[in-house]
XYZ file of C-alpha atoms in Angstrom:
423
model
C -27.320 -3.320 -56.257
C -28.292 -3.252 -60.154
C -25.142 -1.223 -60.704
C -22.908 -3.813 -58.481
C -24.427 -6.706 -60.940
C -24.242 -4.888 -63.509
C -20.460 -3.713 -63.023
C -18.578 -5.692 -60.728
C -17.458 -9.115 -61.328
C -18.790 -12.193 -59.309
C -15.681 -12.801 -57.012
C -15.647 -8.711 -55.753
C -19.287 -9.354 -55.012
C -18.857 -12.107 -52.837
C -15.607 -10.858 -51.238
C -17.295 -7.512 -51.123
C -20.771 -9.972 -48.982
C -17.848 -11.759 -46.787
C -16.360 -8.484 -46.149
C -19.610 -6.926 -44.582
C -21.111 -10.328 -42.802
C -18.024 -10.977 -41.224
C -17.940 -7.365 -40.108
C -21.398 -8.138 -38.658
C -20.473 -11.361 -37.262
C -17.124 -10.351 -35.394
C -19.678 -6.981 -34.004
C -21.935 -9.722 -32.621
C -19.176 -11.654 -30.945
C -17.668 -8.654 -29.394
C -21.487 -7.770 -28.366
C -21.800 -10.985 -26.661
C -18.662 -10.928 -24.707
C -20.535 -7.746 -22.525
C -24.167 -9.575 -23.035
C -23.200 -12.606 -22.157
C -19.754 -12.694 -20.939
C -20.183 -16.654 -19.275
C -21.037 -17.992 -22.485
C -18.948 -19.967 -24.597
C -17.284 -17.885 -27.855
C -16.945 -18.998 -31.032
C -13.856 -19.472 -32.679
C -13.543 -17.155 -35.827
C -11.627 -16.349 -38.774
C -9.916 -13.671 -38.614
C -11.779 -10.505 -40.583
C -11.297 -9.214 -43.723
C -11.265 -5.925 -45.446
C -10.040 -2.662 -43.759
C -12.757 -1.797 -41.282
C -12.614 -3.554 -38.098
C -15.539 -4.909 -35.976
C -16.937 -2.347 -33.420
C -15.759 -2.731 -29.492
C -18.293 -1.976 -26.800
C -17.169 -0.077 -23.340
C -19.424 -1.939 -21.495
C -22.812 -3.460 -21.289
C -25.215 -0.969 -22.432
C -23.532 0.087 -25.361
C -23.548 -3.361 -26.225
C -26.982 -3.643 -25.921
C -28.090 0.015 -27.846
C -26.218 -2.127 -30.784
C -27.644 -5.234 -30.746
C -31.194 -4.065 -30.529
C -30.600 -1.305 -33.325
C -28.823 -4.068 -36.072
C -31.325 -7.249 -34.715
C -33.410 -6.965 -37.979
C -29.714 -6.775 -39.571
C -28.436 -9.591 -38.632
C -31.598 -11.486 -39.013
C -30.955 -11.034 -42.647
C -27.167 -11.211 -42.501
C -27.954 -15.063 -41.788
C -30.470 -15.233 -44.959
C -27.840 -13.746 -47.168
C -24.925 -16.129 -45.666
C -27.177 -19.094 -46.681
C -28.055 -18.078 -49.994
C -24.384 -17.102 -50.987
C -23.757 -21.023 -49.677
C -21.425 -19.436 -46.957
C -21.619 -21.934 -44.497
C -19.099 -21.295 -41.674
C -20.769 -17.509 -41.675
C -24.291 -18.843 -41.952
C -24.531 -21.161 -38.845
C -21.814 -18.893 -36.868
C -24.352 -15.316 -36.987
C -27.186 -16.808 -35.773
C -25.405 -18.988 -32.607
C -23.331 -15.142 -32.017
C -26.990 -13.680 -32.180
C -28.079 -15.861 -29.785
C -26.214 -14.603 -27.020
C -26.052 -11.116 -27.852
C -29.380 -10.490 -28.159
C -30.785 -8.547 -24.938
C -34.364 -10.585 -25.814
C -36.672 -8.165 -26.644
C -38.905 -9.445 -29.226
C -40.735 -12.723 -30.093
C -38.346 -16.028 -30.597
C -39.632 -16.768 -33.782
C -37.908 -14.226 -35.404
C -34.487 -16.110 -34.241
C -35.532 -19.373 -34.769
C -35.813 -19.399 -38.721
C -32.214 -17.790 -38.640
C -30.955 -20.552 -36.022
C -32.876 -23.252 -38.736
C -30.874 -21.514 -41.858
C -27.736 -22.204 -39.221
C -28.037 -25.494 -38.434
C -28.882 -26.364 -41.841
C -25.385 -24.955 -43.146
C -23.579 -26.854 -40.020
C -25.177 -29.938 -41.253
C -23.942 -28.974 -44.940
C -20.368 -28.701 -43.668
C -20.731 -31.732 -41.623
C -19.784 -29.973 -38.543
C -20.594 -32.141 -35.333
C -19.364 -29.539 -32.412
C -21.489 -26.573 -35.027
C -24.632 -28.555 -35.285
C -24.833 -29.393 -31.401
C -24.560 -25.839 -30.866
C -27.251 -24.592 -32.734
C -29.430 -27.807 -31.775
C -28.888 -26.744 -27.736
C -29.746 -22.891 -28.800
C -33.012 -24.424 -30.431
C -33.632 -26.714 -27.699
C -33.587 -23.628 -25.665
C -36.042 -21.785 -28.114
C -38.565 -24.503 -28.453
C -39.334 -24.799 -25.010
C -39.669 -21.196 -24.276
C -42.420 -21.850 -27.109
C -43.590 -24.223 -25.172
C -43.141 -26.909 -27.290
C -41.343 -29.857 -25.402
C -41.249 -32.575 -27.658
C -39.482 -30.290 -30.270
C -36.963 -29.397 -27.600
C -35.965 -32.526 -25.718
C -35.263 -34.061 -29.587
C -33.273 -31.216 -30.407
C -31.065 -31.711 -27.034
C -30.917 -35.300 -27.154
C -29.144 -34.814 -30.718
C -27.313 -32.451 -29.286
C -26.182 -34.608 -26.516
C -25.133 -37.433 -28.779
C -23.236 -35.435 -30.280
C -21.663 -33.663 -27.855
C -21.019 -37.119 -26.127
C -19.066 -38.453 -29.487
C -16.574 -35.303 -29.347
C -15.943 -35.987 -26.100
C -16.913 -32.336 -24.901
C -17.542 -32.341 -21.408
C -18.615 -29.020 -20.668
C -20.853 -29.458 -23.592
C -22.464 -32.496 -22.015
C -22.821 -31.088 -19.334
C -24.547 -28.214 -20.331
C -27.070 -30.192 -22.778
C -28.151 -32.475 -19.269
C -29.092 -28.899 -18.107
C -30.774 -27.543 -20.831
C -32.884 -31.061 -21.378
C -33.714 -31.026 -17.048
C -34.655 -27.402 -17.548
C -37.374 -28.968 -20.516
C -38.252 -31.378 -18.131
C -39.502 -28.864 -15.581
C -41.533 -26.900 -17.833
C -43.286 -30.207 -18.524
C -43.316 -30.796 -14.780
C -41.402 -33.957 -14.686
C -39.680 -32.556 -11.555
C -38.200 -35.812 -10.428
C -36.354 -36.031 -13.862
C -35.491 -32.590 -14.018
C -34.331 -32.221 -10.372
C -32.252 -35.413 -11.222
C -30.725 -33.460 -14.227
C -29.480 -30.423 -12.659
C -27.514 -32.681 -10.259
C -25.531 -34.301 -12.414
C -24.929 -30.992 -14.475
C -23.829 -29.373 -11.376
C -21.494 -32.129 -10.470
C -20.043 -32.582 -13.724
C -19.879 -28.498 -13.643
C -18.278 -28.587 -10.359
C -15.728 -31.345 -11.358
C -14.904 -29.242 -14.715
C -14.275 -26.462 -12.417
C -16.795 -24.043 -13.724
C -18.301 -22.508 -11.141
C -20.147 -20.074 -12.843
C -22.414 -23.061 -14.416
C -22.787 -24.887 -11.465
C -24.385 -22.038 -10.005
C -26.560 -21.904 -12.849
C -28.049 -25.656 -12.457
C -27.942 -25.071 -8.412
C -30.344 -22.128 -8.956
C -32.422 -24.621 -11.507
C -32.565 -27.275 -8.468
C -33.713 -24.835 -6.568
C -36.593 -24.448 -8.944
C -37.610 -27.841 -9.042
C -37.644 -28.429 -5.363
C -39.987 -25.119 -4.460
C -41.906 -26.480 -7.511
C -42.979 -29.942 -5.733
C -43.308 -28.093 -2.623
C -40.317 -29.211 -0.868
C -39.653 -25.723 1.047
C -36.687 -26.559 3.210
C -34.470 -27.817 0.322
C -35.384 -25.346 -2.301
C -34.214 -22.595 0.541
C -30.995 -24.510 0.903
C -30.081 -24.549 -2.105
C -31.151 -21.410 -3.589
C -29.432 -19.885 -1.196
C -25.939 -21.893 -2.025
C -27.011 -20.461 -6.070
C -27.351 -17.066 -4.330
C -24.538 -16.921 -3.059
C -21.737 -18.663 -5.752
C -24.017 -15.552 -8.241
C -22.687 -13.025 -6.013
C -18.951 -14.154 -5.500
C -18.891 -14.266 -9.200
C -20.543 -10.994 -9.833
C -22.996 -12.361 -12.053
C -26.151 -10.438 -12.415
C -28.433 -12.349 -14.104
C -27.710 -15.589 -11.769
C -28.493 -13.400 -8.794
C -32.014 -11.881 -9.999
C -33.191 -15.615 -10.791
C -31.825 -16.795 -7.306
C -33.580 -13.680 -5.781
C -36.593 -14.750 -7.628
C -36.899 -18.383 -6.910
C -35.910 -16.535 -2.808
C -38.657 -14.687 -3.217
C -41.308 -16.917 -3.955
C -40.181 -19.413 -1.434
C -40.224 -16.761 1.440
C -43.615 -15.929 0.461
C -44.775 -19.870 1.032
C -43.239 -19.516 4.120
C -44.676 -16.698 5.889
C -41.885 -14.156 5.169
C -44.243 -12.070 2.894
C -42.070 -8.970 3.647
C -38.784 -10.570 2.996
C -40.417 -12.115 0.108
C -41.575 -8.766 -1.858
C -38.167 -7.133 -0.973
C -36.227 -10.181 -2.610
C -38.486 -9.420 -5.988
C -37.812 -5.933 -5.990
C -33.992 -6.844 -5.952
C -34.471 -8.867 -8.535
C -36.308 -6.718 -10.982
C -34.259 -4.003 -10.758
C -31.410 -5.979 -11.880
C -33.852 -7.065 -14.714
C -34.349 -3.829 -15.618
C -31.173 -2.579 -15.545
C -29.855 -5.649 -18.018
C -32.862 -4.016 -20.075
C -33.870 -8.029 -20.630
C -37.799 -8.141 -21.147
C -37.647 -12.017 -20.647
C -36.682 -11.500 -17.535
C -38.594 -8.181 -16.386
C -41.687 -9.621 -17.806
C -41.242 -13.099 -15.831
C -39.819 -11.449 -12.858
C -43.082 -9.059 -12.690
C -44.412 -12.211 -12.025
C -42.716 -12.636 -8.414
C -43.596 -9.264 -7.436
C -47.246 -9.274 -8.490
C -47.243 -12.407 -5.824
C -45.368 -10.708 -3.372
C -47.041 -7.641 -3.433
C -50.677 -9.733 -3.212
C -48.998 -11.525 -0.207
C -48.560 -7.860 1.493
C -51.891 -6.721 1.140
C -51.298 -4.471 -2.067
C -53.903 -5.903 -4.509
C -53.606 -2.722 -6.766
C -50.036 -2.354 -6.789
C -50.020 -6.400 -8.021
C -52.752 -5.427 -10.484
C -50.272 -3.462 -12.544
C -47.152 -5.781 -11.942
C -49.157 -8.279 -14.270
C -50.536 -6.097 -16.428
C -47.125 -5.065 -17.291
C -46.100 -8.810 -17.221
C -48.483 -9.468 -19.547
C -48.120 -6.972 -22.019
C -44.500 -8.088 -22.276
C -45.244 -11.777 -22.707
C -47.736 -10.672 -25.467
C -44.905 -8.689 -26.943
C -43.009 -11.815 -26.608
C -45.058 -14.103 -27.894
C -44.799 -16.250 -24.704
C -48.259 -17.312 -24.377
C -47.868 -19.558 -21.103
C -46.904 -16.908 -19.079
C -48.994 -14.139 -20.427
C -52.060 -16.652 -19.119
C -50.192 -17.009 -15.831
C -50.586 -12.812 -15.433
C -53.675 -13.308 -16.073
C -54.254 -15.450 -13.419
C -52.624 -13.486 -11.327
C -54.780 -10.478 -12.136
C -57.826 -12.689 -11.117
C -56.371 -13.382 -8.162
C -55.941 -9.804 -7.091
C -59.084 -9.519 -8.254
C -60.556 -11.791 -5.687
C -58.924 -9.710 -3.302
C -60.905 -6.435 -3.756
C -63.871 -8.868 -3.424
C -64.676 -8.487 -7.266
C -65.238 -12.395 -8.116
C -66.970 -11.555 -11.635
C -64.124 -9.703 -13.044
C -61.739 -12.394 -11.761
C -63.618 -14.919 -13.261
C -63.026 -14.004 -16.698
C -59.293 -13.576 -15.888
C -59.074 -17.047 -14.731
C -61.808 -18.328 -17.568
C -58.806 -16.796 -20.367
C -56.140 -18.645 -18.558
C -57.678 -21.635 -18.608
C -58.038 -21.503 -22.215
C -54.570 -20.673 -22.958
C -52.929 -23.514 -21.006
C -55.558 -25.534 -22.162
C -54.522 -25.102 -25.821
C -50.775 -25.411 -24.775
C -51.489 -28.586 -23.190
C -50.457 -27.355 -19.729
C -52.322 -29.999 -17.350
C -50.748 -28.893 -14.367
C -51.601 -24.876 -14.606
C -54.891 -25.816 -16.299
C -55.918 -27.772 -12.834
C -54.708 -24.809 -10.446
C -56.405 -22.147 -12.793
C -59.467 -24.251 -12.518
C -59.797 -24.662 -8.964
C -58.940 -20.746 -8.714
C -62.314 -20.241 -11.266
C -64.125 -22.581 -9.080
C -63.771 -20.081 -5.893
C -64.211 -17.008 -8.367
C -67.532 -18.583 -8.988
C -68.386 -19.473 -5.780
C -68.003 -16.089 -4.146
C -69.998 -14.755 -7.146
C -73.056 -17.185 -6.180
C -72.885 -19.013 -9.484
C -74.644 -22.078 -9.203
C -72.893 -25.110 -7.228
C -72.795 -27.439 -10.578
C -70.617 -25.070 -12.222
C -68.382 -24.837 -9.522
C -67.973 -28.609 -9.048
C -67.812 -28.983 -12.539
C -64.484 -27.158 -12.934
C -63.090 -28.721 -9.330
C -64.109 -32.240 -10.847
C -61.981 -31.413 -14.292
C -59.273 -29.762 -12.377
C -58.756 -33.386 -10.201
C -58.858 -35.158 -13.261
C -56.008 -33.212 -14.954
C -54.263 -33.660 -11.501
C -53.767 -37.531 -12.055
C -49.925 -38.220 -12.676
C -48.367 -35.665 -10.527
C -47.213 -37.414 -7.385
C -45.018 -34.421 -5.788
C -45.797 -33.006 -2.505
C -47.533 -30.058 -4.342
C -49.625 -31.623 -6.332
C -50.542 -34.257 -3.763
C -51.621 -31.205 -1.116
C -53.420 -29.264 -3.709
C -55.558 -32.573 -4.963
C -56.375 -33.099 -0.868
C -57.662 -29.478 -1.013
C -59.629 -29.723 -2.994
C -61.411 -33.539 -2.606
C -62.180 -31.575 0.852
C -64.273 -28.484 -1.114
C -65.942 -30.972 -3.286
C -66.984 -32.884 -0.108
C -67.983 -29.753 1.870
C -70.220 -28.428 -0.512
């Protein structure tokens, strides 16, 4: 590099910088096209120089190169902003985005998808800066950090809204329902993946309106309304299957799977999760293996196999540390107190729950603070720790409860007014 500043004018070094990011940038694309095939491409210049951009045969190539050159093109964005190469500089890290098999913490994407939208705004690019907004959007509430998300999407909406882009639209009302349900506002949310499914189905993209069907689905097994999350995760289920998408058929199997288990299908239940994380693990995606570890761990608990859920969460949990996804590391640990519970060892699941609790408490997770409470209160109980304690927690669980009218939430409130009263 001394040499090259040294020897080489200023125009051969920055055709020489163009050269290699666009190399890196049209690599990405084609990498995304076997990632994520469904999602939207990028319209790019075409590349310069002699050496073309690398082709993939099919999906696992892909992914061997994106994980090798993440670090790469990490800094590929850094050194597209600094050179004040704008079009390159917001276009690597909304490629990256979707071909990236998401193994490693968010973070490291979101201060190249900052750098990105900063050079879209720079360039005064409308249909650029909603893009990277969504992708944002996206990463701030898998950070669980809703209020950062929904104002990224809502800009992203307006926007999308004054280009007329439909599709666009239509996939920002599903990406701000989506925040909505992590917050547990499940009336919005479920409203939201309506209307992106309609406007999907009227755009004739079936491939999305599968995607906010198997959302839906979601939201109504969330507020315990069994007989219409079945419905329609089975509709999800099947539109994943026609289209041969993979990914859309382990979450539909997922959300199946947890929904048989609520239903007395516990067998039907823990074969639907093992469907599903085997098509996690052969998309080598540790979002979804370590959320999808999840579903087994309760399926396998709902068989009768306490040890073989035990490490199903450990697992989960040392990928959601690896992650940095710190809600649902706590939620394996509260399923690891569960199984506890189940070999009748109340002390050990006690201090699984009482780490939970913690964790969502810090997130500001009401709703999973309450149920991890009330599952500490019976830890205690069974471990003869002294009443108070135990109606302590109950007591702060029902107050955290307040505001969540679903059917869920109602039930589980009624359940437990009736332990406080039987004590």
């Amino acid at each position: 590099m001394e040499q090259a500043h040294l020897e080489e004018p200023p125009a051969e070094r920055e055709a020489a910088l163009r050269r290699v990011l666009g190399w890196y940038l049209h690599t990405a694309d084609a990498a995304q096209g076997r990632i994520q095939p469904t999602a939207p491409r990028l319209r790019l210049e075409p590349l310069d120089g002699d050496a073309p951009a690398l082709s993939f045969p099919d999906y696992n190539t892909a992914v061997d190169w994106a994980m090798r050159e993440h670090a790469n093109l990490l800094r590929a964005t850094r050194a597209a902003e600094a050179a004040r190469l704008d079009r390159i500089a917001w276009q690597l890290p909304a490629v990256h985005w979707n071909a990236w098999a998401r193994s490693g913490p968010l973070t490291e994407w979101m201060a190249a998808g900052e750098a990105g939208l900063r050079a879209a705004r720079r360039l005064d690019d409308r249909a650029a800066t909603a893009c990277l907004l969504d992708q944002l959007g996206k990463a701030h509430g898998q950070r669980q950090s809703p209020a950062a998300s929904l104002a990224c999407h809502r800009e992203a909406l307006a926007l999308r809204q004054q280009l007329g882009d439909r599709e666009g639209e239509a996939a920002t009302v599903n990406a701000i329902a989506l925040t909505h349900l992590r917050s547990r506002q499940l009336a919005d949310a479920a409203a939201g993946f309506r209307k992106a499914a309609t406007a999907f189905r009227r755009l004739g993209n079936a491939q999305w309106e599968a995607v906010a069907l198997s959302n839906l689905a979601v939201a109504h097994h969330r507020a315990g309304r069994l007989p219409e999350a079945a419905d329609t995760v089975r509709q999800a289920l099947d539109a994943h299957r026609g289209l041969g998408s993979a990914r859309g058929e382990g979450n539909a199997l997922r959300v199946l799977s947890d929904i048989q288990r609520e239903s007395g299908e516990p067998e039907a239940a823990l074969r639907s999760a093992q469907s599903a994380l085997e098509i996690a693990l052969d998309l080598r995606n540790h979002v979804l293996e370590g959320y999808w570890l999840l579903t087994l761990g309760d399926a396998q608990r709902a068989n009768d196999r306490p040890a073989d859920a035990l490490t199903s969460y450990h697992r989960s949990a040392v990928l959601h540390r690896r992650l940095g996804d710190r809600a649902r590391e706590a939620l394996a640990w509260h399923g690891t107190g569960l199984a506890h519970q189940e070999f009748e060892r109340p002390a050990e699941a006690a201090d699984f729950h009482r780490q939970a609790v913690v964790t969502f408490h810090e997130l500001g997770d009401p709703w999973h603070e309450a149920v991890v409470l009330e599952a500490l209160a019976a830890a205690l109980a069974d471990a003869g720790e002294p009443s108070a304690q135990v109606h302590r927690h109950r007591t702060e669980a029902l107050r955290l409860l307040v505001g969540f009218g679903d059917p869920r939430a109602v039930r589980l409130r009624e359940d437990i007014r009736r332990r406080l009263t039987d004590r």
